XYZ file of C-alpha atoms in Angstrom:
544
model
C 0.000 0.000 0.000
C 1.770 3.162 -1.064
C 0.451 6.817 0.590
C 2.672 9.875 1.816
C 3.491 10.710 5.078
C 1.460 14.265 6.054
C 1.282 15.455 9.520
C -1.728 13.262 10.263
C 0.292 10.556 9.387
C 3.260 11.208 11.747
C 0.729 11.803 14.619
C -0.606 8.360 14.026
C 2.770 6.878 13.473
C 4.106 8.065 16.589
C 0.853 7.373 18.684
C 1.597 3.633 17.616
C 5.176 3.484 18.202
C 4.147 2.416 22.027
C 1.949 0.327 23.886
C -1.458 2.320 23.801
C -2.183 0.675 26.840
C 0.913 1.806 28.413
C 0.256 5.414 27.977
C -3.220 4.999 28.875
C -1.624 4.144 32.568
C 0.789 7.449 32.366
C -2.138 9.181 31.307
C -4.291 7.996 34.070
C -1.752 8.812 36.845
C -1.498 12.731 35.055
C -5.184 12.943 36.217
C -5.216 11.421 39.031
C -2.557 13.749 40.055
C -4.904 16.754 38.798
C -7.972 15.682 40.480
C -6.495 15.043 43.131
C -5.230 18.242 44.018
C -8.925 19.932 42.919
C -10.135 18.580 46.617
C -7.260 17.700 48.606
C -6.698 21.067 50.086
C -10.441 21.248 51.287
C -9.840 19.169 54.258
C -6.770 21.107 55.204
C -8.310 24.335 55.410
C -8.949 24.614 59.520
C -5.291 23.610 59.805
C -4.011 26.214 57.237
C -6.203 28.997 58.611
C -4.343 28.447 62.351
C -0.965 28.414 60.779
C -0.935 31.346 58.277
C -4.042 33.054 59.200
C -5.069 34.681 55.981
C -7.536 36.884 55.171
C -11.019 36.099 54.487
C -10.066 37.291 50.959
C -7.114 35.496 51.248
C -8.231 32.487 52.152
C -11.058 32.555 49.060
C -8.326 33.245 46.480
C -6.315 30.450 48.407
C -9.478 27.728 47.832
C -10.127 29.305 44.324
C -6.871 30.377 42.797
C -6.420 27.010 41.154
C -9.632 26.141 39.525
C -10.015 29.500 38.179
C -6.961 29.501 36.794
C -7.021 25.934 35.551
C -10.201 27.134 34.195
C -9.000 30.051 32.313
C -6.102 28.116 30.519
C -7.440 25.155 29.250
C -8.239 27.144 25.182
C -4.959 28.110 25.610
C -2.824 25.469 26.256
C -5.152 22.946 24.478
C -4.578 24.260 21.505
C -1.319 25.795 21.812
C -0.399 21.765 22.415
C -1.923 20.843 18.629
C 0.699 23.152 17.150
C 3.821 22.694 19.659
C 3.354 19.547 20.571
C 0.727 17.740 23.076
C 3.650 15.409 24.790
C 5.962 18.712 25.073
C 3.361 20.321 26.346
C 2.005 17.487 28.842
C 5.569 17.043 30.000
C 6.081 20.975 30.800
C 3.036 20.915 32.863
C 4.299 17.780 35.141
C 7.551 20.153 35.543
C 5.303 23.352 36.682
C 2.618 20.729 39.030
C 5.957 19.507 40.745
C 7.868 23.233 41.523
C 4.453 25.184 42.404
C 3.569 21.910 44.897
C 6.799 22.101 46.622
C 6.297 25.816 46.956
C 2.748 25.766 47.904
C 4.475 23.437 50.366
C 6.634 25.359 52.314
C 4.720 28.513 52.212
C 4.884 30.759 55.068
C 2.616 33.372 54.128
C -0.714 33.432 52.616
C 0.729 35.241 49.309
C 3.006 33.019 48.654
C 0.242 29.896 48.909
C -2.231 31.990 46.778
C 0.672 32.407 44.077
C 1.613 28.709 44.280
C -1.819 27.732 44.096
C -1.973 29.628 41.142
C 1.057 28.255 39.521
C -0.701 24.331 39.860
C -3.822 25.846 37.920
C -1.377 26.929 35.371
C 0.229 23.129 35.276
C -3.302 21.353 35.707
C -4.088 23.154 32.142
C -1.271 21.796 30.614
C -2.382 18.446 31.801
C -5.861 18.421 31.285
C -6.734 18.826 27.684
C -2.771 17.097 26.718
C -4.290 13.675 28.220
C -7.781 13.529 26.299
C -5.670 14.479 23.146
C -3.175 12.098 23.249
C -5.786 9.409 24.160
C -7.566 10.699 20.532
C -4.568 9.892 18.826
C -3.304 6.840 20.404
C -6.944 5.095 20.085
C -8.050 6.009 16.385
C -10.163 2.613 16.957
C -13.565 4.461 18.768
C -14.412 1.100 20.610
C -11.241 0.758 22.219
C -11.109 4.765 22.787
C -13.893 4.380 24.568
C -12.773 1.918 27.078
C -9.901 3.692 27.158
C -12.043 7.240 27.858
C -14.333 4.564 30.628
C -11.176 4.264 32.092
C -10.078 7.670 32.126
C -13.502 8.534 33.786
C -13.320 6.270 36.351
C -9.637 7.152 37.723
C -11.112 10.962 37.622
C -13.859 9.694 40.126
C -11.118 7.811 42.178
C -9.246 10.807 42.236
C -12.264 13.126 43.443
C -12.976 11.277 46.222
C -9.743 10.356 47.671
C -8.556 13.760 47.600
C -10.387 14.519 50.898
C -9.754 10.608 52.564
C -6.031 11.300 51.708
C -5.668 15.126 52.786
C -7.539 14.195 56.264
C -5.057 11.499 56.797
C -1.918 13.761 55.997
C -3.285 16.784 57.925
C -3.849 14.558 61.050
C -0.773 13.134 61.069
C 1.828 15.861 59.908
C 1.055 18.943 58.703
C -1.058 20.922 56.178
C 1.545 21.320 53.539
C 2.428 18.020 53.189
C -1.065 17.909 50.873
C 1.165 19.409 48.487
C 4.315 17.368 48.769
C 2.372 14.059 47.317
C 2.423 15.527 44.137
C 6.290 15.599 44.442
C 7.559 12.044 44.155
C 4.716 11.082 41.554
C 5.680 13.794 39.589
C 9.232 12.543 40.393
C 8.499 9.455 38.401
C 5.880 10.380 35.736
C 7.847 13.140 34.330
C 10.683 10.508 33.285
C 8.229 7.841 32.222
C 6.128 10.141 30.749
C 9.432 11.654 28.078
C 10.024 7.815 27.559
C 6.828 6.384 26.482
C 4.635 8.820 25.475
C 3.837 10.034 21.596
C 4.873 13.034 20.478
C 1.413 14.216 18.648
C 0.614 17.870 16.771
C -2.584 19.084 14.540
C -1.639 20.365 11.343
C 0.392 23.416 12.232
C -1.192 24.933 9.278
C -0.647 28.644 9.763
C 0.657 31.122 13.101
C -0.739 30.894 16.337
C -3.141 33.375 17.105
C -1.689 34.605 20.698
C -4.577 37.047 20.671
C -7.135 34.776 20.703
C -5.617 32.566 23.226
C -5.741 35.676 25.543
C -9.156 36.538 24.584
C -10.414 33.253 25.505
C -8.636 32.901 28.805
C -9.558 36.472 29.839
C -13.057 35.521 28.996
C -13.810 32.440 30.614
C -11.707 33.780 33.425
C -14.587 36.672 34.259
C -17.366 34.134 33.008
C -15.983 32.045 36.304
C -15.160 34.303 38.299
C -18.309 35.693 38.053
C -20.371 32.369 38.392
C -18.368 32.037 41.846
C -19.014 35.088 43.263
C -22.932 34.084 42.482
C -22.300 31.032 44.017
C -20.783 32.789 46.998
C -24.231 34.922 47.501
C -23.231 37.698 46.062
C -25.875 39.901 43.915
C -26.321 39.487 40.340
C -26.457 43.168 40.016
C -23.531 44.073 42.320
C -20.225 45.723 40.481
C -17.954 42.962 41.501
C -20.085 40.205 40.174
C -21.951 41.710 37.079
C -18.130 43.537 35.781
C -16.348 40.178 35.467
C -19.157 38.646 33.701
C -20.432 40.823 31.196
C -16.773 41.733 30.151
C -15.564 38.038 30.295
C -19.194 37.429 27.859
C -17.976 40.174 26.118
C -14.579 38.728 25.320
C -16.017 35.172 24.272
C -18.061 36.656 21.779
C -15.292 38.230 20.332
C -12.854 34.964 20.386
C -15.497 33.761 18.566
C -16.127 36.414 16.006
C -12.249 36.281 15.812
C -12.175 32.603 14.965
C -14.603 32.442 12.425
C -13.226 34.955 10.545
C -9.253 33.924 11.040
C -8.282 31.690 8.131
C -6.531 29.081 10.529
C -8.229 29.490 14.113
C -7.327 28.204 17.192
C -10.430 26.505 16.937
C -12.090 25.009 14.470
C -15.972 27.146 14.980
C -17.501 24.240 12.410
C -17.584 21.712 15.288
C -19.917 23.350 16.921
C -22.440 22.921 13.453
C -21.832 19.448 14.514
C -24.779 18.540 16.600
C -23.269 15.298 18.532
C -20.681 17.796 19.597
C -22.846 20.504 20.115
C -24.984 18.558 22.362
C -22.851 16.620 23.656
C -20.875 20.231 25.722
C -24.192 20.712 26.588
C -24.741 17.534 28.355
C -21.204 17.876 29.985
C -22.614 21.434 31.110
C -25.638 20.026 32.642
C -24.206 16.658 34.363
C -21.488 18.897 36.146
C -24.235 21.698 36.677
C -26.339 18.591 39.016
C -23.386 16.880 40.192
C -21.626 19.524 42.047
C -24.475 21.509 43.615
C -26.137 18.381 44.610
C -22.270 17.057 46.451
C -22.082 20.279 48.175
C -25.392 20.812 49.554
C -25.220 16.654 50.537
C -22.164 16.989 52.467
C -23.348 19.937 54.359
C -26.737 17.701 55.097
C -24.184 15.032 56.006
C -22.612 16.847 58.297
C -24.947 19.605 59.884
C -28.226 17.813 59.690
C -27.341 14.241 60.613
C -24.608 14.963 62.364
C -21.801 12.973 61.194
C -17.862 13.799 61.139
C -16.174 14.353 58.144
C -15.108 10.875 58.094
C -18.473 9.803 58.457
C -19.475 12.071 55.536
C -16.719 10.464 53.667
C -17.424 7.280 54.078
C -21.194 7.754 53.344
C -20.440 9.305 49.996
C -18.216 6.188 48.935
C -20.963 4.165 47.572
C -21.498 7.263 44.518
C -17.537 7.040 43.925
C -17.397 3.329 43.142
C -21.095 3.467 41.331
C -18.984 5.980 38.897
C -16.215 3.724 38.788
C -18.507 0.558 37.460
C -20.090 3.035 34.904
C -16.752 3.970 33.566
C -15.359 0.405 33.805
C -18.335 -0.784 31.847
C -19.180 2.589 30.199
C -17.457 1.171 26.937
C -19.810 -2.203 26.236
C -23.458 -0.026 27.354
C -22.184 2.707 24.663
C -21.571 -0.190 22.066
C -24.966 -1.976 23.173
C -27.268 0.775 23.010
C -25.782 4.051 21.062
C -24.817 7.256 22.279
C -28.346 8.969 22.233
C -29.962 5.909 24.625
C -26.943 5.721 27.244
C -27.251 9.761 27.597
C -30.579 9.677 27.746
C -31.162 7.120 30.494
C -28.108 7.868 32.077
C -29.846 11.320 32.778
C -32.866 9.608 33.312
C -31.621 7.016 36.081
C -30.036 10.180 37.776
C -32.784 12.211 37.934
C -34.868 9.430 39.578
C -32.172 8.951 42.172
C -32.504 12.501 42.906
C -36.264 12.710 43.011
C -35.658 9.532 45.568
C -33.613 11.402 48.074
C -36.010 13.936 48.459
C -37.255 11.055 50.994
C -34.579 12.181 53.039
C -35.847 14.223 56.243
C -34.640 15.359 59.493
C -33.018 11.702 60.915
C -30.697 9.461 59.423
C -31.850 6.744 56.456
C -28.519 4.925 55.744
C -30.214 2.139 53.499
C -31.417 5.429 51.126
C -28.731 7.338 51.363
C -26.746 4.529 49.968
C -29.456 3.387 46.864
C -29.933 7.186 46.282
C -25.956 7.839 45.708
C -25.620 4.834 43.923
C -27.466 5.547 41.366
C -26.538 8.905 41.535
C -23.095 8.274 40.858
C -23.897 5.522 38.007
C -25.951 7.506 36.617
C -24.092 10.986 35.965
C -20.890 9.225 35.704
C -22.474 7.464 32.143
C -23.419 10.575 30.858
C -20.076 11.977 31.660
C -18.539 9.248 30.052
C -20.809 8.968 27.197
C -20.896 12.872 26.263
C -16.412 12.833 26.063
C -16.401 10.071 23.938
C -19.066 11.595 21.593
C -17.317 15.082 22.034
C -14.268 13.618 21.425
C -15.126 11.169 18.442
C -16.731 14.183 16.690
C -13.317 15.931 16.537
C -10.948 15.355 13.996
C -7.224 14.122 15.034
C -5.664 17.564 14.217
C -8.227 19.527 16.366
C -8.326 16.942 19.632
C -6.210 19.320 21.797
C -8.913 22.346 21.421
C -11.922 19.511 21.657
C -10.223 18.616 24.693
C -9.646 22.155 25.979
C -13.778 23.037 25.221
C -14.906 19.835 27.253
C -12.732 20.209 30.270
C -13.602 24.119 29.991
C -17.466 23.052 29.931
C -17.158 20.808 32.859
C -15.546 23.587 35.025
C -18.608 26.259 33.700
C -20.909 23.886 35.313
C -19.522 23.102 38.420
C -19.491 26.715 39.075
C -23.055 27.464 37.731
C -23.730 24.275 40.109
C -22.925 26.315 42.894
C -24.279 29.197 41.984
C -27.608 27.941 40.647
C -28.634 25.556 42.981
C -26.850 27.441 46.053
C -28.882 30.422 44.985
C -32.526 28.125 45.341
C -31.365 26.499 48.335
C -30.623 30.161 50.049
C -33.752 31.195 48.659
C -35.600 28.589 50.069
C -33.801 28.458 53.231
C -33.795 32.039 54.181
C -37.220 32.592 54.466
C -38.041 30.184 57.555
C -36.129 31.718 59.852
C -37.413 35.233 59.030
C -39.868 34.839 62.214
C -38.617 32.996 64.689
C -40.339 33.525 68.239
C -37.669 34.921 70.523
C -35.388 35.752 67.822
C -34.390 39.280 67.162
C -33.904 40.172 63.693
C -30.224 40.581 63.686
C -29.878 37.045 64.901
C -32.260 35.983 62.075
C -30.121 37.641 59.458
C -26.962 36.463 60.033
C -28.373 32.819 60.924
C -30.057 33.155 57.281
C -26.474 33.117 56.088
C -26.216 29.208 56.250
C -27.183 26.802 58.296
C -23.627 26.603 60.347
C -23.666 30.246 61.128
C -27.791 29.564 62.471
C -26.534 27.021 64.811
C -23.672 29.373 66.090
C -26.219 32.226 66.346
C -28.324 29.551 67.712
C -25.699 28.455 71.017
C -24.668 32.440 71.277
C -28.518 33.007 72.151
C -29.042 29.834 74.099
C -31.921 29.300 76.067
C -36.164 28.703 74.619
C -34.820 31.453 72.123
C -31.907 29.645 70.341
C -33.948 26.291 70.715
C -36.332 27.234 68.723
C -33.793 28.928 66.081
C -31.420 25.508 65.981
C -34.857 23.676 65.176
C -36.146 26.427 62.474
C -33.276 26.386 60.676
C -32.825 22.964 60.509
C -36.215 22.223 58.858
C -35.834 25.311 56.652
C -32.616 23.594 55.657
C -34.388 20.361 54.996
C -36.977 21.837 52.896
C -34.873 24.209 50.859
C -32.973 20.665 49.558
C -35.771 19.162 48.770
C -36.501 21.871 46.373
C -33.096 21.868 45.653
C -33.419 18.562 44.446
C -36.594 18.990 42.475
C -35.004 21.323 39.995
C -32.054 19.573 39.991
C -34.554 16.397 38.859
C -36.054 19.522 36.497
C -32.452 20.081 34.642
C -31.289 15.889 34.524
C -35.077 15.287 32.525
C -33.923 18.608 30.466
C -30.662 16.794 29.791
C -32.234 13.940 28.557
C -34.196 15.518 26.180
C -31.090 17.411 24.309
C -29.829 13.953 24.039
C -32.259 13.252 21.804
C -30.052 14.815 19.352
C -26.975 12.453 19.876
C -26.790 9.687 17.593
C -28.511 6.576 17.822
C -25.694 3.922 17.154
C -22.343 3.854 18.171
C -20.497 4.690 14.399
C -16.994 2.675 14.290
C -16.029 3.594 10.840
C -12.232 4.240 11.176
C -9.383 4.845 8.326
C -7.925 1.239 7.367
C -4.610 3.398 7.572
C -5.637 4.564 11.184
C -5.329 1.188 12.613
C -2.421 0.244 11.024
C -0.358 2.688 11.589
C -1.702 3.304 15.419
C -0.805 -0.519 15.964
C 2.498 -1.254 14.038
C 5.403 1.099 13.662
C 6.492 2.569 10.669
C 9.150 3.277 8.926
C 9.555 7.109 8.621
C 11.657 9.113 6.459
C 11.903 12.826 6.482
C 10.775 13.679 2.845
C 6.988 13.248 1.515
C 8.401 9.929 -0.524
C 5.600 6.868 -0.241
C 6.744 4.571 2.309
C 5.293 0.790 2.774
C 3.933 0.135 5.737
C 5.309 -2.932 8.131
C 2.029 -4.716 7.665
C -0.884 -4.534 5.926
C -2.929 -7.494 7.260
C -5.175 -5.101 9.645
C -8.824 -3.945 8.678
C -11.204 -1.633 10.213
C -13.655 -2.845 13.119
């Protein structure tokens, strides 16, 4: 079989010059690494606050630093890596998570943590989009990608919910910085590994960069964030500090955009997005996240202040959703090839929306057996339409553009964790608020602040003590109760909305591929430096 060796062909060539599976495990670890440092810190907060005592401000940009600046990068260095190189790319971003952990480290002032903190956002969106692109390259086969991607999803899950199990121990048993100095060692060993086995893999290259549009777009979603934070926080829509960031960081996406379609090689390719599996299939990343992460923070918070149970406790209750996700991604691969991408969305929205409407059943004492079905299904369901919506995202993409695909997904699943937050925070606190408005006893000042959240009502609550801050602990722990259960009902609202967009997805699971994909992804080859036709090693390999 004669053919000439393009770009495409050298990313393919070099994606198969090593075990697929092999860099599926270095891959793996790189987000493990990531996720795990997205909730690790959250445990070690008390213990940081005593030692450096920063700032309420402080201690914000301390929490949020690195997901808003993860956030803000991922355009950038998604598709900065499909011209320069995702592996070069990937590798400088294990080199940045290593330095800024040691330094977040051995921070002795709350500056120096907020910069360091910033410095792993930077390195998390190296990482981020360079692992789903190199997965697109080194699986051109879709039914293996999307074990590979079920895979992927499930070590992300891991990752989430032993951040907190892991930082607890650490904190308890050393100090608060040594959350940070985990990263050290595994990056330690992944950075070598990673320069050893991984593919080198680029887009086209077709054309210059455009740095201004890289700006744009991380300026832009870095006030659409910020913004959706600072809602999520309580703030007003209409305040200064909330509305600026937002409308000016709307203002610059529409602009990227305008920019892109007009630019005759764009950072990213605006024709995807006439693509309605991948259209559709942001939108259902969007909405998952936009459920999930709400409905986790307003849980533990229920856990904790409701039932009463320690954080371990909490932990340990919420373990039954993390290994639900895990099965989903473990078996994500053989439902999407049973059923089609349209029918796993679908129900997988479907299922969680029903385990949501079933822990509305949840009321003022503890129902372990309920808990347990509720979050199970919970975390089976979201966790296949997670997995189902990247590998239709990602499938839709062609090889050259995988980096910015990448880049939009991960950027859509940080959007709606923070509209999570700010949406369904903003109905529980409107819900919530109102039942402790006339409490008998109470005097409105007292009411007010308790109306904050339901820890500051039970600290308003002891501070009064007495018939008067009886009856307040009690109020505003029913008004808590029923604000979630309306909390849940439009969360149940948006999962049945989600399943009706996927009506949109495709009905089968397409596994066309390029003969030439698969045999150059799964047999080295022979490359020379000029555009001469070069015979493959085999030729024995056919599609799927």
């Amino acid at each position: 079989m004669q053919r000439t060796i393009t770009a495409g062909a050298r990313l393919r060539a070099a994606a198969g010059g090593a075990n697929r599976w092999v860099v599926l495990v270095v891959l793996c670890v790189s987000l493990l690494l990531v996720a795990l440092d997205a909730t690790v810190l959250h445990v070690a907060v008390p213990s940081l606050t005593e030692d450096l005592r920063p700032s309420s401000t402080a201690l914000l940009w301390i929490v949020d630093a690195y997901p808003l600046i993860c956030a803000s990068l991922l355009i950038l260095f998604g598709t900065l890596g499909d011209r320069i190189g995702r592996r070069r790319v990937l590798l400088l971003g294990y080199a940045l998570f290593g330095v800024a952990s040691a330094v977040a480290a051995l921070a002795t002032v709350p500056e120096v943590l907020i910069g360091a903190r910033a410095l792993l956002g930077v390195g998390g969106a190296m990482i981020m989009p360079a692992t789903l692109s190199i997965l697109r390259a080194v699986f051109p086969d879709r039914r293996e990608r999307a074990t590979a991607i079920g895979i992927w999803t499930a070590v992300a899950a891991v990752g989430a919910a032993t951040g907190p199990v892991l930082g607890g121990f650490l904190v308890e048993h050393y100090w608060w910085g040594s959350v940070f100095l985990i990263n050290i060692p595994l990056m330690a060993l992944i950075l070598p590994l990673g320069r050893w086995l991984l593919p080198e893999s680029k887009g086209s290259g077709d054309g210059p960069w455009d740095v201004l549009g890289a700006l744009m777009a991380a300026a832009g979603v870095l006030g659409v964030v910020l913004g959706v934070k600072r809602l999520g926080a309580g703030e007003n829509l209409l305040a200064p500090p909330t509305a600026a960031p937002l409308l000016l960081g709307a203002a610059l996406l529409i602009l990227f955009v305008r920019r892109q379609r007009r630019r005759a090689h764009p950072l990213i390719d605006m024709r995807l997005f006439s693509r309605p599996a991948f259209t559709t299939s942001v939108g259902c990343i969007v909405l998952a996240m936009l459920a999930l992460v709400g409905l986790e923070l307003i849980a533990v918070q229920y856990l904790q202040l409701v039932l009463g149970l320690s954080p371990l406790e909490t932990g340990l209750r919420l373990l039954p959703l993390t290994f639900a996700a895990m099965a989903a991604g473990a078996t994500g691969s053989y439902t999407l090839r049973r059923i089609g991408p349209r029918r796993m969305v679908g129900w997988g929205f479907v299922l969680t929306a029903a385990a949501v409407l079933l822990l509305v059943l949840m009321g003022q004492y503890d129902r372990p057996l309920l808990l347990t079905l509720g979050f199970v299904l919970l975390g089976f369901g979201l966790q296949t339409t997670l997995f189902s919506a990247y590998e239709s995202m990602l499938s839709e993409a062609p090889p050259e553009s995988a980096g910015g695909a990448a880049a939009i997904g991960e950027t859509s699943y940080q959007l709606g964790a923070g509209m999570g937050i700010a949406l369904l925070g903003s109905v529980m606190n409107a819900a919530y608020a109102p039942g402790l408005s006339a409490v008998p006893g109470v005097p409105d000042a007292a009411s007010r602040a308790a109306a904050n959240s339901l820890g500051e009502a039970y600290q308003v609550a002891d501070q009064l003590g007495g018939a008067a801050g009886g009856a307040l602990h009690h109020a505003a722990r029913h008004a808590f109760v029923d604000g979630l259960h309306l909390t849940l009902f439009v969360s149940a609202g948006l999962l049945l909305l989600g399943a009706l967009m996927a009506l949109r997805l495709p009905r089968v699971m397409e596994c066309t591929v390029d003969p030439e994909d698969l045999v150059v992804a799964r047999e080295p080859v022979r490359l020379l430096h000029t555009r001469e036709p070069v015979e493959p090693a085999g030729s024995g390999h056919t599609a799927h």
